[in-house]
Coordinates of C-alpha atoms in Angstrom, one line a residue:
M1 CA 101.1 96.4 95.4
A2 CA 104.7 95.5 95.0
R3 CA 106.6 95.2 98.3
P4 CA 107.9 98.7 99.0
R5 CA 111.6 99.0 99.6
R6 CA 112.8 99.2 103.2
P7 CA 113.2 102.7 104.6
G8 CA 117.0 102.2 104.6
D9 CA 117.3 101.2 101.0
R10 CA 119.2 103.5 98.7
V11 CA 117.4 105.3 95.9
D12 CA 117.7 103.4 92.7
D13 CA 117.6 106.3 90.1
P14 CA 121.0 106.1 88.4
R15 CA 120.7 109.8 87.5
A16 CA 121.2 110.8 91.2
L17 CA 124.4 112.8 91.6
P18 CA 126.7 111.7 94.5
D19 CA 127.1 115.3 95.8
E20 CA 123.3 116.0 95.8
A21 CA 122.4 112.6 97.2
A22 CA 124.7 112.8 100.1
T23 CA 123.0 116.0 101.4
D24 CA 121.5 115.3 104.9
R25 CA 118.4 116.9 106.3
R26 CA 120.3 119.4 108.5
T27 CA 121.9 120.8 105.4
F28 CA 118.7 120.5 103.4
L29 CA 116.8 122.5 106.0
R30 CA 119.5 125.2 105.8
L31 CA 118.9 125.6 102.1
G32 CA 116.4 128.1 100.9
A33 CA 115.8 130.7 98.3
I34 CA 119.4 131.5 97.7
G35 CA 120.8 128.0 97.9
G36 CA 117.9 126.7 95.9
A37 CA 118.4 129.4 93.2
A38 CA 122.1 128.5 93.2
M39 CA 121.2 124.8 92.6
V40 CA 118.7 125.7 89.8
T41 CA 121.3 128.0 88.1
A42 CA 123.8 125.1 88.3
G43 CA 121.5 122.9 86.3
G44 CA 119.4 121.3 89.1
V45 CA 119.5 117.8 90.3
G46 CA 121.0 115.6 87.5
G47 CA 122.4 118.7 85.8
E48 CA 126.0 119.7 85.3
A49 CA 127.5 121.8 88.1
G50 CA 128.2 125.3 86.8
A51 CA 130.1 128.2 88.3
V52 CA 127.7 128.5 91.2
G53 CA 128.3 124.9 92.3
S54 CA 126.1 122.5 94.2
P55 CA 123.6 123.4 96.9
R56 CA 125.8 121.9 99.6
E57 CA 128.7 124.1 98.4
A58 CA 126.5 127.1 98.4
V59 CA 125.6 126.5 102.0
Q60 CA 129.2 125.8 103.0
R61 CA 130.4 129.0 101.3
G62 CA 127.8 131.0 103.2
A63 CA 125.9 131.8 100.0
A64 CA 122.6 131.0 101.7
P65 CA 122.8 132.8 105.0
G66 CA 119.8 132.7 107.4
V67 CA 117.7 130.5 105.2
G68 CA 117.1 128.0 108.0
D69 CA 114.9 130.6 109.6
F70 CA 111.9 129.6 107.5
E71 CA 109.0 131.0 109.6
L72 CA 106.6 128.1 108.9
L73 CA 109.2 125.3 109.6
E74 CA 107.2 122.5 111.1
V75 CA 104.5 124.8 112.4
P76 CA 101.4 122.8 113.5
I77 CA 98.0 123.4 112.0
A78 CA 96.6 124.8 115.2
E79 CA 99.4 127.3 115.4
L80 CA 98.8 128.4 111.7
G81 CA 95.1 128.9 112.6
R82 CA 96.0 130.9 115.7
R83 CA 98.4 133.2 113.7
M84 CA 95.7 133.7 111.0
E85 CA 93.1 134.5 113.6
S86 CA 95.3 137.0 115.3
G87 CA 96.3 138.7 112.1
E88 CA 100.0 137.8 112.4
L89 CA 99.6 135.7 109.2
T90 CA 97.2 135.3 106.3
S91 CA 96.4 132.3 104.3
E92 CA 97.7 134.1 101.2
R93 CA 101.1 134.7 102.9
A94 CA 101.3 131.2 104.2
T95 CA 100.6 129.9 100.6
E96 CA 103.3 132.2 99.2
L97 CA 105.8 131.0 101.8
Y98 CA 105.2 127.4 101.0
L99 CA 105.4 128.0 97.3
E100 CA 108.7 129.9 97.6
R101 CA 110.1 127.0 99.6
I102 CA 109.0 124.5 97.1
A103 CA 110.5 126.5 94.2
A104 CA 113.8 126.8 96.1
L105 CA 114.2 123.2 97.5
D106 CA 112.0 120.8 95.6
P107 CA 114.5 120.3 92.8
L108 CA 116.5 118.4 95.4
V109 CA 113.8 116.1 96.6
R110 CA 111.3 116.0 93.7
T111 CA 108.2 115.8 95.8
V112 CA 105.8 118.1 93.9
L113 CA 104.6 117.3 90.4
E114 CA 102.4 120.4 89.9
I115 CA 101.5 123.6 91.7
N116 CA 97.9 124.8 91.6
P117 CA 98.2 128.2 90.0
D118 CA 94.9 129.2 91.6
A119 CA 96.2 128.6 95.1
P120 CA 97.1 132.2 96.0
A121 CA 93.7 133.4 94.8
I122 CA 91.9 130.7 96.7
A123 CA 93.9 131.7 99.8
R124 CA 92.9 135.4 99.3
G125 CA 89.3 134.4 99.2
L126 CA 89.6 132.4 102.4
D127 CA 91.3 135.4 104.0
H128 CA 88.3 137.5 103.0
E129 CA 85.9 135.0 104.5
R130 CA 87.9 135.1 107.8
R131 CA 87.8 138.9 107.9
A132 CA 84.0 138.7 107.3
G133 CA 83.7 136.4 110.3
K134 CA 83.3 133.1 108.5
V135 CA 85.7 130.5 109.6
R136 CA 85.0 127.0 108.2
G137 CA 87.0 125.1 110.8
P138 CA 90.6 124.2 111.8
L139 CA 91.7 123.8 108.2
H140 CA 90.5 127.2 107.1
G141 CA 93.3 128.7 105.0
V142 CA 95.7 125.8 105.6
P143 CA 97.8 124.8 102.5
I144 CA 97.6 121.0 101.9
L145 CA 99.2 118.9 99.1
L146 CA 97.4 115.9 97.5
K147 CA 98.9 112.8 96.1
D148 CA 98.7 112.7 92.3
N149 CA 96.1 109.9 92.1
I150 CA 93.4 112.1 93.8
D151 CA 91.1 113.8 91.3
T152 CA 90.9 117.6 91.2
A153 CA 88.7 119.3 88.7
D154 CA 90.8 122.4 88.7
S155 CA 93.9 123.7 87.0
T156 CA 96.0 120.6 88.0
T157 CA 96.0 117.2 86.3
T158 CA 95.6 113.8 87.9
T159 CA 98.0 111.2 86.4
A160 CA 99.2 108.7 89.0
G161 CA 102.7 109.8 87.8
S162 CA 102.2 108.2 84.4
L163 CA 102.7 109.8 81.1
A164 CA 99.7 107.9 79.8
L165 CA 97.4 110.2 81.8
E166 CA 99.5 113.4 81.2
G167 CA 97.1 116.3 80.8
S168 CA 94.2 114.5 82.3
V169 CA 91.8 116.8 84.1
P170 CA 88.9 114.8 85.7
L171 CA 85.3 115.9 85.3
Q172 CA 84.8 116.4 89.1
D173 CA 86.8 116.4 92.3
A174 CA 87.4 113.3 94.3
A175 CA 85.3 113.2 97.4
V176 CA 88.5 113.8 99.4
A177 CA 89.4 116.9 97.5
R178 CA 85.9 118.3 97.8
A179 CA 85.8 117.7 101.5
L180 CA 89.1 119.6 102.0
R181 CA 87.8 122.5 99.9
D182 CA 84.6 122.6 101.9
A183 CA 86.7 122.6 105.1
G184 CA 88.6 125.7 103.8
A185 CA 91.9 124.0 102.9
V186 CA 94.0 125.5 100.1
L187 CA 94.8 122.7 97.7
L188 CA 98.4 123.6 96.9
G189 CA 99.2 121.1 94.2
K190 CA 100.0 117.4 93.5
T191 CA 102.8 115.3 94.9
N192 CA 105.0 112.8 93.2
L193 CA 104.4 109.1 94.0
S194 CA 105.5 105.6 93.0
E195 CA 103.9 105.5 89.6
W196 CA 100.4 103.9 89.5
A197 CA 100.7 103.7 93.4
N198 CA 103.5 101.2 93.1
F199 CA 101.4 98.6 91.3
R200 CA 103.2 98.3 87.9
S201 CA 106.3 96.2 88.5
T202 CA 107.6 93.6 90.9
R203 CA 111.0 95.4 90.8
S204 CA 110.0 99.1 91.2
S205 CA 111.8 101.9 93.0
S206 CA 109.7 103.5 95.7
G207 CA 109.0 107.1 94.8
W208 CA 109.8 106.9 91.1
S209 CA 107.4 108.1 88.4
A210 CA 107.9 108.9 84.8
R211 CA 106.5 112.4 85.4
G212 CA 108.4 113.2 88.5
G213 CA 111.6 111.1 88.5
Q214 CA 112.9 109.8 91.8
C215 CA 111.4 111.4 94.9
R216 CA 113.9 111.5 97.8
N217 CA 113.9 111.4 101.5
P218 CA 114.6 114.9 102.9
Y219 CA 116.3 113.5 106.0
V220 CA 119.0 111.8 103.9
L221 CA 118.6 112.3 100.2
E222 CA 120.2 109.0 99.2
R223 CA 117.7 107.0 101.2
S224 CA 114.3 105.8 100.1
P225 CA 111.2 108.0 101.0
C226 CA 109.3 104.8 100.7
G227 CA 106.2 104.4 98.6
S228 CA 103.8 104.9 97.2
S229 CA 102.8 108.2 98.9
S230 CA 106.4 109.2 98.9
G231 CA 105.9 112.7 97.7
S232 CA 103.2 113.4 100.2
G233 CA 105.5 112.2 103.0
A234 CA 108.7 113.9 101.9
A235 CA 106.9 117.2 101.1
T236 CA 105.3 117.3 104.6
A237 CA 108.6 116.4 106.3
A238 CA 110.4 119.2 104.3
S239 CA 107.7 121.8 105.3
F240 CA 106.5 122.3 101.8
C241 CA 102.9 122.2 103.2
A242 CA 101.1 122.0 106.5
A243 CA 100.0 118.4 105.8
A244 CA 99.4 116.2 102.8
I245 CA 97.0 113.4 101.7
G246 CA 98.3 110.0 100.8
T247 CA 96.6 106.8 99.7
E248 CA 97.2 103.2 100.8
T249 CA 96.5 99.7 99.7
N250 CA 99.2 98.0 101.6
G251 CA 101.8 100.2 103.3
S252 CA 101.6 103.3 101.1
I253 CA 100.8 105.7 103.9
V254 CA 102.4 104.1 106.9
C255 CA 105.7 103.3 105.2
P256 CA 106.5 106.8 103.9
A257 CA 105.2 108.2 107.2
S258 CA 107.7 106.1 109.0
A259 CA 110.6 106.8 106.7
N260 CA 109.9 110.6 106.8
G261 CA 109.3 110.9 110.5
L262 CA 105.6 111.6 110.2
V263 CA 102.2 110.6 111.6
G264 CA 100.3 108.7 108.9
I265 CA 96.8 107.3 109.2
K266 CA 95.4 104.6 107.0
P267 CA 91.6 104.8 107.8
T268 CA 89.4 101.7 107.7
V269 CA 88.0 101.2 104.3
G270 CA 84.7 103.1 104.2
L271 CA 85.6 105.8 106.7
V272 CA 87.0 108.0 103.9
S273 CA 85.4 107.9 100.4
R274 CA 87.4 106.3 97.6
A275 CA 85.5 108.0 94.8
G276 CA 87.7 109.9 92.4
I277 CA 90.9 108.2 93.5
I278 CA 92.9 106.2 90.8
P279 CA 92.5 102.7 92.2
I280 CA 94.4 99.6 92.9
A281 CA 91.8 97.5 94.7
H282 CA 88.5 98.6 96.2
S283 CA 88.7 96.0 99.0
Q284 CA 91.8 97.7 100.4
D285 CA 92.2 101.2 99.0
T286 CA 91.8 104.2 101.2
A287 CA 93.1 107.8 101.6
G288 CA 94.4 109.4 104.8
P289 CA 96.4 112.2 106.3
M290 CA 100.1 112.5 106.5
A291 CA 101.2 115.1 109.0
R292 CA 103.9 116.1 111.5
T293 CA 101.9 115.5 114.6
V294 CA 99.0 113.4 115.9
A295 CA 97.0 116.5 116.4
D296 CA 97.5 117.6 112.8
A297 CA 96.6 114.2 111.5
A298 CA 93.4 114.1 113.6
A299 CA 92.4 117.6 112.4
V300 CA 92.8 116.5 108.7
L301 CA 91.0 113.2 109.2
S302 CA 88.1 115.0 110.7
A303 CA 87.5 116.8 107.4
L304 CA 87.5 113.6 105.4
T305 CA 84.9 111.3 106.9
A306 CA 81.6 112.4 105.3
I307 CA 79.2 109.8 103.8
D308 CA 79.6 109.9 100.0
P309 CA 76.8 108.7 97.6
R310 CA 79.5 107.8 95.1
D311 CA 81.1 105.2 97.5
P312 CA 78.8 102.6 99.0
A313 CA 81.4 101.6 101.5
T314 CA 80.9 104.9 103.3
H315 CA 77.2 103.8 103.9
G316 CA 78.0 100.5 105.5
R317 CA 80.6 101.5 108.1
S318 CA 81.1 99.0 110.9
G319 CA 82.3 101.5 113.5
P320 CA 81.4 105.0 114.7
V321 CA 82.3 108.1 112.7
H322 CA 83.3 111.3 114.5
P323 CA 83.1 114.8 113.2
D324 CA 86.1 115.8 115.2
Y325 CA 88.9 113.4 116.1
T326 CA 90.9 116.0 117.9
V327 CA 88.6 115.5 121.0
F328 CA 90.3 112.1 121.5
L329 CA 93.8 113.7 121.9
D330 CA 94.7 112.6 125.3
P331 CA 98.3 112.8 126.7
D332 CA 97.3 110.0 129.1
G333 CA 95.8 107.9 126.4
L334 CA 98.2 105.0 126.6
R335 CA 97.4 104.2 130.2
G336 CA 95.9 100.7 130.5
K337 CA 96.4 99.9 126.8
R338 CA 98.0 96.6 125.9
L339 CA 100.6 96.8 123.1
G340 CA 102.3 93.8 121.5
I341 CA 105.8 93.9 120.2
A342 CA 106.4 91.8 117.0
R343 CA 110.1 91.0 117.3
S344 CA 110.1 89.2 114.0
F345 CA 110.2 92.6 112.3
F346 CA 113.3 93.7 114.3
G347 CA 116.9 93.0 113.3
F348 CA 117.2 95.0 110.1
H349 CA 119.5 97.6 111.6
A350 CA 120.9 97.8 115.2
D351 CA 120.4 101.6 115.3
V352 CA 116.8 101.3 114.3
D353 CA 116.3 98.6 116.9
S354 CA 117.8 100.9 119.5
V355 CA 115.3 103.7 118.5
L356 CA 112.4 101.3 118.7
G357 CA 113.6 100.2 122.1
E358 CA 113.5 103.8 123.3
A359 CA 109.9 104.1 121.9
I360 CA 108.8 101.0 123.7
D361 CA 110.3 102.3 127.0
A362 CA 108.5 105.6 126.4
M363 CA 105.2 103.8 125.9
R364 CA 105.7 101.8 129.0
A365 CA 106.4 104.9 130.9
G366 CA 103.2 106.4 129.5
G367 CA 101.2 103.7 131.2
A368 CA 101.0 101.1 128.4
E369 CA 101.2 97.4 129.2
I370 CA 103.8 96.0 126.9
V371 CA 103.4 92.4 125.7
D372 CA 106.9 91.4 124.4
P373 CA 107.2 89.5 122.2
I374 CA 104.2 88.5 120.3
E375 CA 104.1 86.3 117.2
L376 CA 102.4 87.4 114.0
A377 CA 102.1 84.6 111.4
L378 CA 100.8 85.3 107.9
G379 CA 99.7 82.0 106.3
D380 CA 100.7 81.2 102.7
G381 CA 97.0 81.1 101.8
L382 CA 96.5 84.7 102.9
R383 CA 99.5 85.9 100.9
S384 CA 98.6 84.2 97.7
S385 CA 94.9 85.0 97.9
Y386 CA 95.6 88.7 98.6
Y387 CA 97.8 88.9 95.5
G388 CA 95.2 87.3 93.4
V389 CA 92.5 89.7 94.7
L390 CA 94.7 92.7 93.8
L391 CA 95.3 91.5 90.3
H392 CA 91.6 91.0 89.6
E393 CA 90.4 94.2 91.2
F394 CA 93.1 96.4 89.7
K395 CA 92.0 95.6 86.1
H396 CA 88.3 96.0 87.0
D397 CA 88.7 99.2 89.1
L398 CA 91.2 100.9 86.9
E399 CA 89.1 100.5 83.8
A400 CA 86.0 101.8 85.6
Y401 CA 88.1 104.9 86.6
L402 CA 89.4 105.4 83.1
G403 CA 85.9 105.1 81.7
S404 CA 84.8 108.0 84.0
L405 CA 87.3 110.4 82.4
G406 CA 86.5 112.9 79.6
P407 CA 86.6 112.3 75.9
G408 CA 90.2 113.4 75.5
T409 CA 91.6 110.6 77.5
R410 CA 94.2 108.6 75.5
V411 CA 93.8 105.3 77.5
R412 CA 90.5 103.6 78.3
T413 CA 91.6 100.1 79.3
L414 CA 94.5 98.5 81.1
A415 CA 95.6 97.1 77.7
D416 CA 95.7 100.7 76.4
V417 CA 98.1 101.6 79.2
I418 CA 100.3 98.6 78.6
R419 CA 100.5 99.5 74.9
F420 CA 101.3 103.1 75.7
N421 CA 104.1 102.1 78.0
E422 CA 105.6 99.8 75.4
E423 CA 105.4 102.6 72.8
N424 CA 107.1 105.0 75.2
R425 CA 109.5 102.5 76.8
E426 CA 112.5 104.9 77.0
R427 CA 110.5 107.4 79.1
E428 CA 108.2 105.0 81.0
M429 CA 110.3 102.0 81.6
P430 CA 114.0 103.0 81.7
W431 CA 114.5 101.2 85.1
F432 CA 111.8 98.6 85.5
G433 CA 108.9 97.1 83.6
Q434 CA 105.2 96.4 84.0
E435 CA 105.0 92.8 85.1
L436 CA 102.0 93.4 87.4
F437 CA 100.1 95.1 84.5
L438 CA 100.8 92.1 82.3
Q439 CA 99.5 89.7 85.0
S440 CA 96.4 91.7 85.8
V441 CA 95.3 92.2 82.2
E442 CA 95.0 88.4 81.9
K443 CA 92.5 88.1 84.8
G444 CA 88.8 87.6 84.3
P445 CA 85.9 89.6 85.7
L446 CA 85.0 89.8 89.4
S447 CA 82.4 87.2 88.9
S448 CA 85.1 84.6 88.0
P449 CA 85.4 81.6 90.3
E450 CA 89.2 82.4 90.7
Y451 CA 88.5 85.8 92.2
V452 CA 85.6 84.8 94.3
A453 CA 87.7 82.0 95.9
A454 CA 90.7 84.2 96.4
L455 CA 88.5 86.8 98.1
E456 CA 86.9 84.3 100.4
T457 CA 90.2 82.7 101.3
G458 CA 91.7 86.0 102.2
R459 CA 88.8 87.0 104.4
R460 CA 88.8 83.7 106.2
E461 CA 92.5 83.6 106.9
A462 CA 92.6 87.2 108.0
R463 CA 90.0 86.4 110.6
S464 CA 91.9 83.3 111.9

């Protein structure tokens, strides 16, 4: 994938209004139904301010009193479960609350592409199961958002943010979506992302898609949410859901998790099935949880790790698979662990370095042995081979995915997607192009000597 922008980079969408973009997270979290309605009345983000004014002005005038008291603000998954078990809360009510918050605030951050219209009914059914004594597990009744490259055979589409797949409803759920349903999660909807998981252009803006526009960071709206699972990260940070699912090839979970103050896990390839996920490269793609706490991330990961007949990588796992990763939550878990500090990645911003220093001190106080500094050197051979592998696998894997879709799909090959983008340039390429697509479409099959050599070089240098 293209290098994601650094977490401090400014959002690149020229349509961002200075007043909206300057809203910080403290103000954002004070906004709610009244402030959000004021913003929508005023024309929304990118619209002209009307008599009501901007959301910041609505808050400053006191037009949105008490909206910071959102009752599910950063509530952990275990606490949601406790409240539902005690009867203080139902899954249907939790779903309604998250949907109301999305409707009120998401026009500011553009994290959600689609809401699942069946979510309230699904939540009611899960409430009925709970009353009947059937609780599927820790995720029973918990609303979760999915990145819009994860197939759902329901009332929502799966498009990777691209207009070329607009209206596409896959024939079956991705294994990840099916696992979450089986665990009792309420699939709330689809999140915005860097279009095609940030593998379209060498000059892309993290978090931008033609369908969703520019996703923003809820902590400071003018800053990058990082990509490509930007919507999943920003939505979780904004308490639009209990947790979300992202996907990663190279940094697409861990970068938005970092930029949005979350815990993100990129599982080892093969731990979580890749079946039904719009791909970049099968040698690196994986899906994983994005949550506010380690405990939440562990609970979600536990639901995702089943062996899947559609993904052979799940059959050849090199390490153990655990049905419940929450059993490893240990407040004393750092004691005796050796952690290396790669100082070559410091120096971007003095304040960031200061926060990292505090984190290092906290880990040391927690019993970790800190090895500072360590050197991490990436050879030129690894970089070039990795890039070649992605270009080859993207063409092969994407066309296999497109071939699995129903007869109404307008694109079947990478060349079809390239042609669509050119024909719809004003909507699809107003800010950047499709250089990676053009490079990938020229690559040969996975049997080509060029691909085989690049793959072997990458594996050899990664082991060295």
